[in-house]
Coordinates of C-alpha atoms in Angstrom, one line a residue:
Chain A
M1 CA -56.1 -94.0 136.7
K2 CA -57.1 -93.2 133.2
F3 CA -56.8 -89.5 134.0
K4 CA -53.3 -90.0 135.2
F5 CA -52.3 -92.0 132.2
F6 CA -53.8 -89.4 129.9
T7 CA -52.0 -86.6 131.7
F8 CA -48.7 -88.5 131.6
F9 CA -49.1 -89.1 127.9
L10 CA -49.8 -85.4 127.2
L11 CA -46.8 -84.4 129.2
L12 CA -44.7 -86.8 127.3
I13 CA -45.9 -85.4 124.0
Y14 CA -45.3 -81.9 125.2
L15 CA -41.7 -82.6 126.3
A16 CA -41.1 -84.4 123.1
L17 CA -42.2 -81.4 121.0
N18 CA -40.3 -79.0 123.1
F19 CA -37.0 -80.8 122.8
S20 CA -37.3 -81.2 119.1
S21 CA -38.0 -77.5 118.5
Q22 CA -35.1 -76.5 120.7
A23 CA -32.9 -78.9 118.8
F24 CA -34.1 -77.4 115.5
A25 CA -33.3 -74.0 116.8
Q26 CA -29.9 -75.1 117.7
D27 CA -29.4 -76.6 114.3
Q28 CA -30.5 -73.3 112.8
E29 CA -28.1 -71.4 115.0
E30 CA -25.3 -73.6 114.0
A31 CA -26.1 -73.5 110.3
T32 CA -26.6 -69.7 110.0
P33 CA -22.9 -68.7 110.5
V34 CA -21.9 -70.8 107.4
E35 CA -23.0 -68.0 104.9
S36 CA -19.6 -67.8 103.1
P37 CA -19.5 -69.6 99.7
Q38 CA -18.2 -73.1 99.7
E39 CA -15.7 -72.3 97.0
L40 CA -12.1 -71.4 96.8
T41 CA -11.5 -67.6 97.1
L42 CA -8.3 -65.8 96.4
V43 CA -8.3 -62.8 98.7
R44 CA -4.9 -61.4 98.0
A45 CA -2.4 -61.8 95.1
V46 CA 0.6 -59.6 94.8
M47 CA 4.1 -59.6 93.4
C48 CA 6.7 -58.7 96.0
E49 CA 10.3 -58.8 97.1
G50 CA 9.8 -61.3 99.8
L51 CA 8.0 -62.1 103.1
R52 CA 7.9 -60.2 106.3
G53 CA 6.1 -62.0 109.0
L54 CA 3.3 -63.8 107.3
G55 CA 2.7 -61.1 104.7
P56 CA 4.4 -59.8 101.5
L57 CA 7.3 -57.4 101.6
N58 CA 7.6 -54.4 99.2
E59 CA 4.8 -55.4 96.8
A60 CA 5.3 -53.7 93.5
V61 CA 4.8 -53.9 89.7
A62 CA 8.4 -53.3 88.7
F63 CA 11.4 -55.1 90.0
S64 CA 15.1 -54.5 89.4
I65 CA 17.2 -57.4 88.2
E66 CA 19.5 -56.6 91.0
R67 CA 17.0 -58.1 93.4
E68 CA 17.9 -61.5 92.0
E69 CA 14.6 -62.9 93.0
V70 CA 10.9 -62.0 92.7
F71 CA 8.0 -63.5 94.6
C72 CA 4.3 -64.2 94.0
F73 CA 2.3 -64.1 97.2
L74 CA -1.2 -65.6 97.3
N75 CA -3.7 -65.9 100.1
F76 CA -6.8 -68.1 99.8
D77 CA -9.6 -67.8 102.2
P78 CA -11.5 -70.0 102.4
V79 CA -10.2 -73.2 101.0
P80 CA -13.2 -75.6 101.1
E81 CA -11.2 -78.7 100.4
K82 CA -7.7 -79.8 99.4
T83 CA -7.2 -78.5 95.9
P84 CA -4.4 -77.9 93.5
I85 CA -3.7 -74.6 91.8
R86 CA -1.2 -73.6 89.1
I87 CA 0.9 -70.5 89.0
S88 CA 2.0 -69.8 85.4
W89 CA 4.7 -67.3 84.7
F90 CA 4.8 -65.7 81.2
W91 CA 7.5 -63.6 79.8
K92 CA 5.6 -61.6 77.1
D93 CA 3.5 -64.5 75.8
E94 CA 6.0 -67.2 76.4
R95 CA 5.3 -69.5 79.4
R96 CA 8.5 -69.9 81.4
R97 CA 7.3 -71.7 84.6
N98 CA 4.1 -73.5 85.5
P99 CA 4.4 -75.0 89.1
K100 CA 1.6 -76.6 90.9
F101 CA 0.7 -76.0 94.5
I102 CA -1.7 -77.8 96.8
L103 CA -4.0 -75.8 99.0
K104 CA -5.4 -77.2 102.2
P105 CA -8.4 -76.0 104.1
P106 CA -9.6 -73.9 105.8
R107 CA -7.3 -71.2 104.4
W108 CA -3.9 -71.2 102.8
S109 CA -1.1 -68.8 101.7
T110 CA 1.4 -69.6 99.0
L111 CA 4.7 -68.0 98.0
D112 CA 6.2 -68.9 94.6
S113 CA 9.5 -67.3 93.5
M114 CA 11.7 -67.0 90.5
Q115 CA 15.4 -66.4 90.2
L116 CA 16.2 -63.4 88.0
R117 CA 18.7 -63.4 85.1
D118 CA 19.7 -60.7 82.7
A119 CA 17.6 -62.4 80.0
D120 CA 14.5 -62.0 82.1
K121 CA 14.2 -58.3 81.7
G122 CA 10.9 -57.2 80.2
P123 CA 7.2 -57.5 80.8
W124 CA 5.8 -60.5 82.7
R125 CA 2.5 -61.8 83.8
V126 CA 1.5 -64.5 86.3
E127 CA -1.7 -66.3 85.9
V128 CA -3.2 -68.1 88.9
R129 CA -5.5 -71.0 87.9
D130 CA -7.7 -73.3 89.9
A131 CA -8.0 -77.1 89.4
E132 CA -10.3 -76.7 86.4
G133 CA -7.9 -74.3 84.7
N134 CA -10.0 -71.2 85.4
I135 CA -7.9 -68.0 85.8
L136 CA -8.4 -66.7 89.3
K137 CA -6.1 -63.7 88.9
T138 CA -3.6 -62.2 86.5
L139 CA -0.7 -60.2 87.9
R140 CA 1.3 -57.9 85.5
F141 CA 4.7 -56.6 86.3
S142 CA 8.1 -55.8 84.7
I143 CA 11.7 -56.8 85.4
T144 CA 13.9 -53.9 84.7
D145 CA 17.5 -52.9 85.0
Chain B
M1 CA 5.1 -78.8 3.5
D2 CA 5.2 -79.7 7.2
T3 CA 5.5 -76.0 8.0
L4 CA 2.4 -75.3 5.9
F5 CA 0.4 -78.0 7.7
T6 CA 1.6 -76.8 11.0
F7 CA 0.6 -73.3 10.1
L8 CA -2.8 -74.3 8.9
A9 CA -3.4 -76.5 11.9
G10 CA -2.6 -73.5 14.1
I11 CA -5.4 -71.3 12.6
R12 CA -8.2 -71.0 15.0
C13 CA -11.9 -70.5 14.2
W14 CA -11.6 -67.1 15.7
D15 CA -8.8 -66.2 13.2
V16 CA -11.1 -67.2 10.4
A17 CA -14.0 -65.2 11.8
D18 CA -11.5 -62.3 12.2
I19 CA -10.6 -62.3 8.5
L20 CA -14.1 -62.8 7.3
L21 CA -15.5 -60.0 9.3
I22 CA -13.0 -57.4 8.2
S23 CA -13.3 -58.6 4.6
Y24 CA -17.0 -58.2 4.7
I25 CA -16.8 -54.7 6.3
L26 CA -14.5 -53.6 3.5
F27 CA -16.7 -55.2 0.9
R28 CA -19.8 -53.4 2.3
L29 CA -17.9 -50.1 2.2
Y30 CA -17.1 -50.8 -1.5
A31 CA -20.6 -51.8 -2.3
L32 CA -22.2 -48.8 -0.7
F33 CA -19.7 -46.1 -1.8
R34 CA -18.4 -47.4 -5.2
G35 CA -18.5 -44.8 -7.9
T36 CA -18.5 -42.0 -5.4
L37 CA -15.8 -39.6 -4.3
V38 CA -15.9 -41.1 -0.8
F39 CA -14.7 -44.4 -2.1
G40 CA -12.0 -42.7 -4.1
I41 CA -10.7 -40.9 -1.1
L42 CA -10.8 -44.0 1.1
M43 CA -8.8 -45.9 -1.5
G44 CA -6.3 -43.0 -1.6
I45 CA -5.9 -43.1 2.2
A46 CA -5.6 -46.9 2.1
V47 CA -2.7 -46.7 -0.4
L48 CA -1.1 -44.0 1.7
W49 CA -1.3 -46.0 4.9
F50 CA -0.5 -49.5 3.7
V51 CA 1.9 -48.8 0.8
L52 CA 3.5 -45.4 0.9
L53 CA 3.9 -45.0 4.7
P54 CA 5.7 -48.4 5.2
I55 CA 8.0 -47.5 2.3
T56 CA 8.9 -44.1 3.8
L57 CA 9.4 -45.7 7.2
S58 CA 11.7 -48.5 5.9
T59 CA 13.7 -46.1 3.8
G60 CA 14.2 -43.7 6.6
M61 CA 12.3 -40.7 5.0
V62 CA 11.5 -39.2 8.4
L63 CA 9.9 -36.0 7.3
T64 CA 7.7 -37.7 4.6
S65 CA 6.6 -40.4 7.0
Q66 CA 5.6 -37.8 9.6
V67 CA 3.5 -36.0 7.0
F68 CA 1.8 -39.2 5.9
Q69 CA 1.1 -40.2 9.5
G70 CA -0.4 -36.8 10.1
I71 CA -2.6 -37.0 7.0
T72 CA -3.9 -40.5 7.9
A73 CA -4.5 -39.5 11.5
A74 CA -6.7 -36.6 10.4
A75 CA -8.2 -38.5 7.5
A76 CA -11.1 -40.0 9.5
L77 CA -12.2 -36.6 10.8
I78 CA -11.8 -35.1 7.3
I79 CA -13.9 -37.8 5.7
I80 CA -16.7 -37.4 8.3
V81 CA -16.8 -33.6 7.9
V82 CA -16.5 -33.5 4.1
F83 CA -18.8 -36.4 3.3
R84 CA -21.3 -36.0 6.1
T85 CA -24.2 -35.8 3.7
E86 CA -23.4 -39.2 2.1
I87 CA -22.7 -40.8 5.4
R88 CA -25.9 -39.4 6.8
S89 CA -28.0 -40.7 3.9
L90 CA -26.4 -44.1 4.4
L91 CA -27.1 -44.2 8.1
L92 CA -30.7 -43.1 7.5
A93 CA -31.2 -46.3 5.4
K94 CA -34.8 -47.5 5.5
N95 CA -33.9 -50.8 7.1
L96 CA -30.9 -52.7 8.5
K97 CA -31.2 -55.3 5.8
S98 CA -30.4 -52.7 3.1
F99 CA -27.5 -51.3 5.2
F100 CA -25.9 -54.7 5.8
W101 CA -26.9 -56.6 2.7
G102 CA -28.5 -54.3 0.1
F103 CA -26.8 -52.8 -3.0
P104 CA -27.6 -49.3 -4.1
R105 CA -29.7 -49.8 -7.2
M106 CA -29.1 -47.4 -10.0
R107 CA -32.0 -45.5 -11.2
L108 CA -33.6 -48.0 -13.5
N109 CA -36.8 -46.2 -13.1
T110 CA -35.5 -43.0 -14.6
P111 CA -37.3 -42.5 -17.9
V112 CA -34.2 -42.0 -20.0
E113 CA -35.9 -41.9 -23.3
V114 CA -38.3 -39.2 -22.1
I115 CA -35.5 -37.0 -21.0
V116 CA -33.6 -37.4 -24.3
E117 CA -36.7 -36.7 -26.3
S118 CA -37.4 -33.6 -24.1
V119 CA -33.8 -32.4 -24.6
Y120 CA -33.9 -32.6 -28.3
E121 CA -37.4 -30.9 -28.4
L122 CA -35.9 -28.0 -26.4
A123 CA -32.9 -27.9 -28.7
K124 CA -35.1 -27.8 -31.8
K125 CA -37.0 -24.9 -30.3
R126 CA -33.8 -23.1 -29.2
T127 CA -35.0 -23.1 -25.6
G128 CA -32.1 -23.0 -23.2
A129 CA -32.1 -25.7 -20.5
L130 CA -30.0 -27.1 -17.7
I131 CA -31.0 -30.6 -16.6
V132 CA -29.1 -32.2 -13.7
L133 CA -29.1 -36.0 -13.4
M134 CA -27.9 -36.9 -9.9
G135 CA -25.3 -39.4 -9.1
N136 CA -24.8 -40.9 -5.7
E137 CA -24.0 -37.5 -4.2
D138 CA -26.7 -35.0 -3.4
P139 CA -25.8 -31.6 -4.9
E140 CA -27.9 -29.6 -2.4
E141 CA -24.6 -28.6 -0.6
V142 CA -23.3 -26.7 -3.7
V143 CA -26.5 -25.3 -5.3
H144 CA -28.5 -22.3 -4.3
S145 CA -32.2 -21.5 -4.2
G146 CA -34.3 -24.0 -5.9
I147 CA -38.0 -24.8 -5.5
S148 CA -39.1 -28.2 -4.4
W149 CA -41.2 -29.6 -7.2
R150 CA -41.4 -33.4 -6.8
G151 CA -43.2 -33.9 -10.1
Q152 CA -43.3 -37.0 -12.2
V153 CA -40.8 -36.7 -15.1
S154 CA -42.6 -36.3 -18.4
K155 CA -41.8 -34.5 -21.7
E156 CA -44.6 -32.0 -21.2
M157 CA -43.4 -31.2 -17.7
I158 CA -39.8 -30.6 -18.8
L159 CA -40.9 -28.5 -21.8
S160 CA -43.3 -26.4 -19.6
I161 CA -40.6 -25.7 -17.0
F162 CA -38.2 -24.3 -19.5
W163 CA -40.9 -22.3 -21.4
R164 CA -39.6 -18.7 -21.5
D165 CA -42.5 -17.2 -19.6
N166 CA -42.3 -19.7 -16.8
P167 CA -40.9 -18.0 -13.7
V168 CA -38.6 -20.9 -12.9
H169 CA -37.3 -21.4 -16.5
D170 CA -34.0 -19.6 -15.6
G171 CA -32.5 -22.1 -13.3
A172 CA -31.7 -25.8 -13.6
I173 CA -33.9 -28.8 -12.8
I174 CA -32.7 -31.7 -10.7
I175 CA -34.0 -35.1 -11.6
Q176 CA -33.8 -37.9 -9.1
D177 CA -35.1 -41.3 -10.0
D178 CA -38.3 -40.7 -11.9
Q179 CA -39.0 -37.3 -10.3
I180 CA -38.2 -33.7 -11.0
R181 CA -37.1 -32.9 -7.5
D182 CA -36.2 -29.3 -7.7
V183 CA -36.7 -26.5 -10.2
G184 CA -35.2 -23.0 -10.6
V185 CA -31.9 -24.2 -9.0
I186 CA -28.9 -21.9 -9.3
L187 CA -25.8 -23.9 -10.0
P188 CA -22.2 -22.8 -9.0
L189 CA -20.1 -21.4 -11.8
S190 CA -17.0 -23.1 -12.9
Q191 CA -13.7 -21.2 -12.2
S192 CA -11.8 -23.2 -14.8
K193 CA -9.9 -21.2 -17.3
D194 CA -9.9 -24.2 -19.8
L195 CA -13.5 -23.7 -20.9
P196 CA -13.8 -22.4 -24.5
S197 CA -14.8 -18.8 -24.7
R198 CA -17.9 -19.7 -26.7
Y199 CA -19.4 -21.3 -23.6
G200 CA -21.7 -18.9 -21.8
T201 CA -23.0 -18.7 -18.3
R202 CA -25.3 -21.7 -18.8
H203 CA -22.4 -23.9 -19.8
R204 CA -20.2 -22.6 -17.0
A205 CA -22.9 -23.4 -14.5
A206 CA -23.1 -26.9 -15.8
A207 CA -19.3 -27.3 -15.6
G208 CA -19.3 -25.9 -12.1
L209 CA -21.8 -28.4 -10.8
A210 CA -20.1 -31.3 -12.7
E211 CA -16.8 -30.4 -11.1
A212 CA -18.2 -30.3 -7.6
T213 CA -20.3 -33.4 -7.7
D214 CA -20.7 -36.7 -9.6
A215 CA -23.9 -35.4 -11.4
L216 CA -24.4 -35.4 -15.1
V217 CA -25.5 -32.0 -16.4
I218 CA -27.2 -31.7 -19.8
V219 CA -27.0 -28.3 -21.4
V220 CA -29.2 -27.1 -24.2
S221 CA -27.8 -23.9 -25.8
E222 CA -30.4 -21.2 -26.5
E223 CA -28.2 -19.5 -29.1
R224 CA -27.1 -22.5 -31.1
G225 CA -29.7 -25.2 -30.2
T226 CA -26.9 -27.6 -29.4
V227 CA -26.7 -30.2 -26.7
S228 CA -23.7 -30.6 -24.4
V229 CA -23.1 -32.8 -21.4
A230 CA -20.8 -32.0 -18.4
K231 CA -19.5 -34.7 -16.1
G232 CA -16.5 -34.4 -13.8
T233 CA -14.1 -32.0 -15.5
E234 CA -15.3 -32.8 -19.0
M235 CA -17.7 -30.8 -21.1
K236 CA -18.5 -32.3 -24.5
G237 CA -21.0 -31.8 -27.2
V238 CA -23.5 -34.5 -28.1
T239 CA -24.0 -35.2 -31.7
G240 CA -27.3 -37.1 -31.6
R241 CA -30.0 -38.8 -29.7
D242 CA -28.2 -42.2 -29.5
Q243 CA -25.1 -40.7 -28.1
L244 CA -27.0 -38.8 -25.5
L245 CA -29.1 -41.9 -24.7
Q246 CA -25.9 -43.9 -24.2
T247 CA -24.3 -41.2 -22.1
V248 CA -27.3 -40.9 -19.8
R249 CA -27.6 -44.7 -19.5
E250 CA -23.9 -45.0 -18.6
H251 CA -24.2 -42.3 -16.0
L252 CA -27.2 -44.0 -14.4
G253 CA -25.7 -47.4 -14.7
I254 CA -28.5 -48.7 -16.8
P255 CA -27.1 -51.4 -19.2
E256 CA -28.6 -51.8 -22.6
N257 CA -28.9 -55.4 -22.0
E258 CA -30.4 -55.5 -18.5
E259 CA -29.7 -59.1 -17.9
G260 CA -26.1 -58.8 -19.1
G261 CA -25.7 -55.7 -17.0
K262 CA -26.8 -57.5 -13.9
K263 CA -24.3 -60.3 -14.6
R264 CA -21.5 -57.8 -15.0
G265 CA -22.5 -56.1 -11.7
R266 CA -22.5 -59.4 -9.9
L267 CA -19.1 -60.4 -11.3
E268 CA -17.7 -57.1 -10.4
L269 CA -18.8 -57.4 -6.8
S270 CA -17.6 -61.0 -6.6
I271 CA -14.2 -60.1 -7.7
A272 CA -14.1 -57.2 -5.3
G273 CA -15.1 -59.5 -2.4
L274 CA -12.4 -62.0 -3.4
V275 CA -9.8 -59.3 -3.6
F276 CA -10.7 -58.0 -0.2
L277 CA -10.6 -61.5 1.3
I278 CA -7.1 -62.1 -0.1
C279 CA -5.7 -58.7 1.0
V280 CA -7.2 -59.1 4.5
S281 CA -5.8 -62.6 4.8
F282 CA -2.4 -61.5 3.8
Y283 CA -2.5 -58.6 6.3
W284 CA -3.7 -60.9 9.0
Y285 CA -0.8 -63.3 8.3
I286 CA 1.7 -60.4 8.6
I287 CA 0.3 -59.3 11.9
A288 CA -0.6 -62.6 13.5
K289 CA 2.0 -64.9 12.3
G290 CA 4.9 -63.0 10.8
E291 CA 8.3 -63.2 12.4
A292 CA 7.3 -64.5 15.9
T293 CA 9.2 -62.8 18.7
V294 CA 9.5 -63.5 22.5
K295 CA 9.2 -61.0 25.2
I296 CA 9.7 -61.5 28.9
F297 CA 8.0 -59.5 31.7
E298 CA 9.7 -60.0 35.0
E299 CA 7.0 -58.7 37.4
I300 CA 3.5 -58.9 36.3
P301 CA 1.3 -58.3 39.4
V302 CA -1.2 -61.0 40.4
E303 CA -4.8 -59.9 41.3
Y304 CA -6.8 -62.2 43.6
V305 CA -10.5 -61.8 43.1
N306 CA -13.7 -63.2 44.6
S307 CA -12.3 -64.2 47.9
E308 CA -15.0 -65.0 50.6
P309 CA -16.0 -62.0 52.7
G310 CA -14.2 -61.9 55.9
M311 CA -11.3 -63.9 54.5
E312 CA -7.9 -62.3 53.9
I313 CA -5.0 -63.5 51.8
I314 CA -2.0 -63.6 54.1
G315 CA 0.4 -65.5 52.1
S316 CA 0.8 -65.7 48.3
V317 CA 2.8 -64.7 45.3
N318 CA 2.3 -61.0 44.3
S319 CA 4.0 -61.1 40.9
L320 CA 4.9 -63.5 38.2
R321 CA 7.5 -63.8 35.5
V322 CA 5.7 -64.1 32.2
E323 CA 7.2 -65.1 28.8
L324 CA 5.0 -64.2 25.7
S325 CA 5.4 -64.7 22.0
G326 CA 3.8 -63.2 18.9
S327 CA 4.5 -61.3 15.7
A328 CA 7.4 -58.9 16.1
R329 CA 5.1 -56.0 15.4
L330 CA 2.7 -56.9 18.2
I331 CA 5.3 -57.8 20.7
R332 CA 7.4 -54.7 20.2
Q333 CA 4.4 -52.5 20.9
M334 CA 3.4 -54.4 24.0
S335 CA 3.7 -52.9 27.5
E336 CA 3.2 -54.4 31.0
D337 CA -0.2 -52.8 31.4
Q338 CA -1.6 -55.0 28.6
V339 CA -0.8 -58.2 30.6
N340 CA -3.2 -59.0 33.4
V341 CA -3.1 -62.0 35.7
S342 CA -6.0 -62.8 38.0
I343 CA -6.7 -65.7 40.2
D344 CA -10.3 -66.5 41.1
L345 CA -10.7 -67.5 44.7
D346 CA -14.4 -68.1 44.4
K347 CA -14.3 -71.9 45.0
V348 CA -11.4 -71.8 47.4
T349 CA -12.5 -72.9 50.8
E350 CA -9.3 -74.4 52.3
A351 CA -6.9 -72.2 54.3
E352 CA -4.1 -73.2 52.0
K353 CA -4.5 -74.0 48.4
T354 CA -2.1 -74.5 45.5
I355 CA -3.3 -73.0 42.2
K356 CA -1.8 -73.7 38.8
I357 CA -1.4 -70.6 36.6
T358 CA -2.7 -71.2 33.1
R359 CA -3.6 -69.2 30.0
K360 CA -7.2 -68.9 31.5
N361 CA -5.8 -66.7 34.3
M362 CA -4.3 -64.2 31.9
S363 CA -5.7 -61.4 29.8
L364 CA -3.5 -60.9 26.7
P365 CA -3.8 -58.8 23.6
P366 CA -5.0 -60.7 20.5
G367 CA -2.4 -62.5 18.6
V368 CA -0.1 -62.9 21.7
R369 CA 0.6 -66.3 23.1
L370 CA 1.7 -67.4 26.5
Q371 CA 5.0 -69.3 26.4
S372 CA 5.7 -69.8 30.1
V373 CA 5.0 -68.4 33.5
T374 CA 7.2 -68.6 36.6
P375 CA 6.2 -69.9 39.1
E376 CA 3.7 -72.2 37.5
E377 CA 1.9 -72.8 40.7
V378 CA 0.9 -70.3 43.4
E379 CA 0.2 -71.2 47.0
V380 CA -2.6 -69.1 48.5
V381 CA -3.0 -68.9 52.2
L382 CA -6.3 -67.6 53.4
D383 CA -7.2 -66.7 56.9
R384 CA -10.4 -65.5 58.6
M385 CA -10.3 -62.1 60.1
V386 CA -10.9 -62.1 63.9
R387 CA -11.6 -59.2 66.2
K388 CA -10.1 -59.7 69.7
V389 CA -10.0 -57.5 72.8
L390 CA -6.6 -57.6 74.3
P391 CA -5.4 -56.3 77.7
I392 CA -2.7 -53.5 77.7
Q393 CA 0.4 -53.8 79.8
V394 CA 3.0 -51.2 80.6
N395 CA 6.6 -52.1 79.5
W396 CA 8.8 -50.6 82.2
V397 CA 12.6 -50.2 81.8
G398 CA 15.3 -48.5 83.8
K399 CA 15.4 -48.3 87.6
L400 CA 13.7 -46.4 90.3
P401 CA 15.8 -44.8 93.1
E402 CA 16.8 -47.4 95.7
N403 CA 14.5 -46.1 98.3
L404 CA 11.3 -46.2 96.1
R405 CA 9.1 -48.9 94.7
L406 CA 6.4 -48.7 92.0
L407 CA 3.4 -49.9 94.0
D408 CA 0.8 -49.8 91.3
A409 CA 0.2 -48.6 87.7
K410 CA -3.3 -48.3 86.4
V411 CA -3.7 -48.1 82.7
T412 CA -6.6 -46.3 81.0
P413 CA -8.0 -47.8 78.8
R414 CA -7.2 -51.2 80.1
Q415 CA -8.0 -53.0 76.8
I416 CA -7.9 -52.5 73.1
A417 CA -9.8 -54.2 70.2
L418 CA -7.7 -55.4 67.3
T419 CA -8.5 -57.3 64.1
E420 CA -6.2 -59.6 62.3
G421 CA -6.1 -63.1 60.7
S422 CA -6.9 -65.8 63.2
R423 CA -3.5 -67.4 62.7
V424 CA -1.8 -64.3 63.9
I425 CA -4.1 -62.9 66.5
N426 CA -4.7 -66.2 68.3
E427 CA -1.0 -66.1 69.2
I428 CA -1.3 -62.7 70.9
S429 CA -2.4 -62.3 74.5
T430 CA -1.3 -58.8 75.4
I431 CA -0.5 -55.5 73.9
Y432 CA 2.4 -53.5 75.4
T433 CA 3.1 -49.9 75.6
E434 CA 6.4 -48.4 74.4
K435 CA 9.2 -48.8 76.8
I436 CA 8.8 -46.3 79.7
S437 CA 11.8 -45.5 81.8
L438 CA 11.6 -45.5 85.6
D439 CA 14.7 -43.4 85.9
Q440 CA 13.0 -40.1 86.0
I441 CA 10.1 -41.1 88.2
E442 CA 10.3 -39.9 91.8
K443 CA 6.7 -39.6 92.8
S444 CA 3.1 -40.7 92.0
G445 CA 1.4 -39.1 89.1
T446 CA 0.0 -39.7 85.6
I447 CA 1.9 -40.1 82.4
T448 CA 0.9 -40.9 78.8
A449 CA 2.5 -43.5 76.7
K450 CA 2.1 -44.8 73.1
L451 CA 1.0 -48.3 72.4
D452 CA 3.5 -50.7 70.7
I453 CA 1.1 -52.5 68.4
S454 CA 3.0 -55.4 66.9
P455 CA 2.8 -56.9 64.3
A456 CA 2.0 -53.9 62.3
S457 CA -0.7 -55.8 60.4
L458 CA -3.0 -55.6 63.5
K459 CA -5.8 -53.3 62.7
M460 CA -7.4 -51.1 65.4
D461 CA -11.1 -50.2 65.5
S462 CA -11.6 -46.8 64.0
G463 CA -11.5 -44.1 66.5
S464 CA -9.4 -46.1 69.0
R465 CA -6.6 -44.3 70.8
T466 CA -3.0 -45.1 70.1
T467 CA -2.0 -43.8 73.6
V468 CA -2.8 -44.8 77.2
D469 CA -2.8 -42.9 80.4
I470 CA -0.9 -44.5 83.3
D471 CA -1.8 -43.6 86.8
L472 CA 1.2 -44.6 88.8
K473 CA 1.7 -44.9 92.6
V474 CA 5.1 -44.7 94.1
A475 CA 5.8 -45.7 97.7
D476 CA 8.9 -46.0 99.9
R477 CA 10.7 -49.3 99.9
I478 CA 10.8 -51.0 103.3
R479 CA 14.2 -52.2 104.1

């Protein structure tokens, strides 16, 4: 009787240990794929003439006023959590627009645009800032004839 | 009366010091050079400058005034060259006290009675002699030869020098103080045609030296045994010992009554001092106070000094309108270069400070007063210089062909370091190139463009490029 009890007890301990190690291995396997940083990453930022499909159309650094509109395309991947960003538009050093956008996880693309007028000719820059005001990217372009 | 009180109240202690100093300098010149040719010439030049020249100028005698001006201009050089010996002996004074305070003492030590006795002994023996008693001028410039003797004056010595068989009996002796300084001295001959024919070479030599210096020369005639004295342009016979004694004493400045002589000397110097004081005061009044005139300078530059290192003045007044007054003579001769305005920024720490302009900020010629200054206050704006690295962006103009787009334009260098006051540079985020036209661009390539650095006050680091290379990429436009 004692022998059987002792054997049963050992077996129980063995199984218990076995399951826990397997569970640990699974946890490891599940945790390993999460190597990408847990922070907002801007993977693409361009000035363009519009959208084609899900991507920018005719990205460039100079746009004719005849286009009537210019776009700023941004792609964030990943987006760890819901977070705001600001897209500031500067004509020379004068800020003209400063809209706010909300990004949602896991990834997000944004398209901001501006109507063009004759008085908008000249050098521009767009600054993309995160929630803390850090500049993530500066895009420089010109509006021409 | 009120005018007098106002005038007296306006005299500063520096004006009094000014007058006293010049009066004392003139007095010292008189005390040191009185009785000499130097003083005579100085007086002549003073009369020329202060009396004759103003008269010729005021009466419009152009030629005469030009000549007088030329003479006085050259006078200083002439005096130094001609009277270099006297000036040298003065500057080699034994101590500063005698230079600034002492009075040249006449030769009270000279044994006058011994000399007179010797002269008459020589005359009695019909022994020719030439005895030179020096004045204030040293005759070494005009005499020749001579043997340094430096012996004590005594009757025996004088008699032995002029003894016929003595090798040095032929020349003159020069007596200085109580010493026979030189013997066998050859004197210059007078060229005067006024000398009586009875006078021989010995008398001509005496006359020659007397004309050239302020010495007294005693001549003993070998032929007649008579005694004559030569001084200046005069040659006269001496009738007796007393007359010779008196003549020699007068020449040496030895009064018969020593105490009375001293009193006369002191009185003479006191009167001279007073006269100089009055003349200098009068002249000062003419220069400093006479006929006040106003002159206006419209743009006197302002100099800012002692600003803190690293700070720059970016806003202030650069010139002032200044109104000055003074005597007509001073003001007429004034030019803008003589007026300096400076503002000390040593204790200025604020970025903006208002500073009041006062007389202390100005450097003016003596005797000129500040009437007014416009503006009365100056606002100084200081800024700290900051170096900032700024990105460069291309300034595109024009238009690409419809089927093309400018995909990218990489600028090299991408940034530039500039320095300017913090107020200005903190407002600048980007430096642009000159406008570059897209009209002629058809394909990718590299172009060079100049930077448009604005405002112009921005300073680049030394060695920085003023141009950038632009590597542009052209692509087809997707329709």
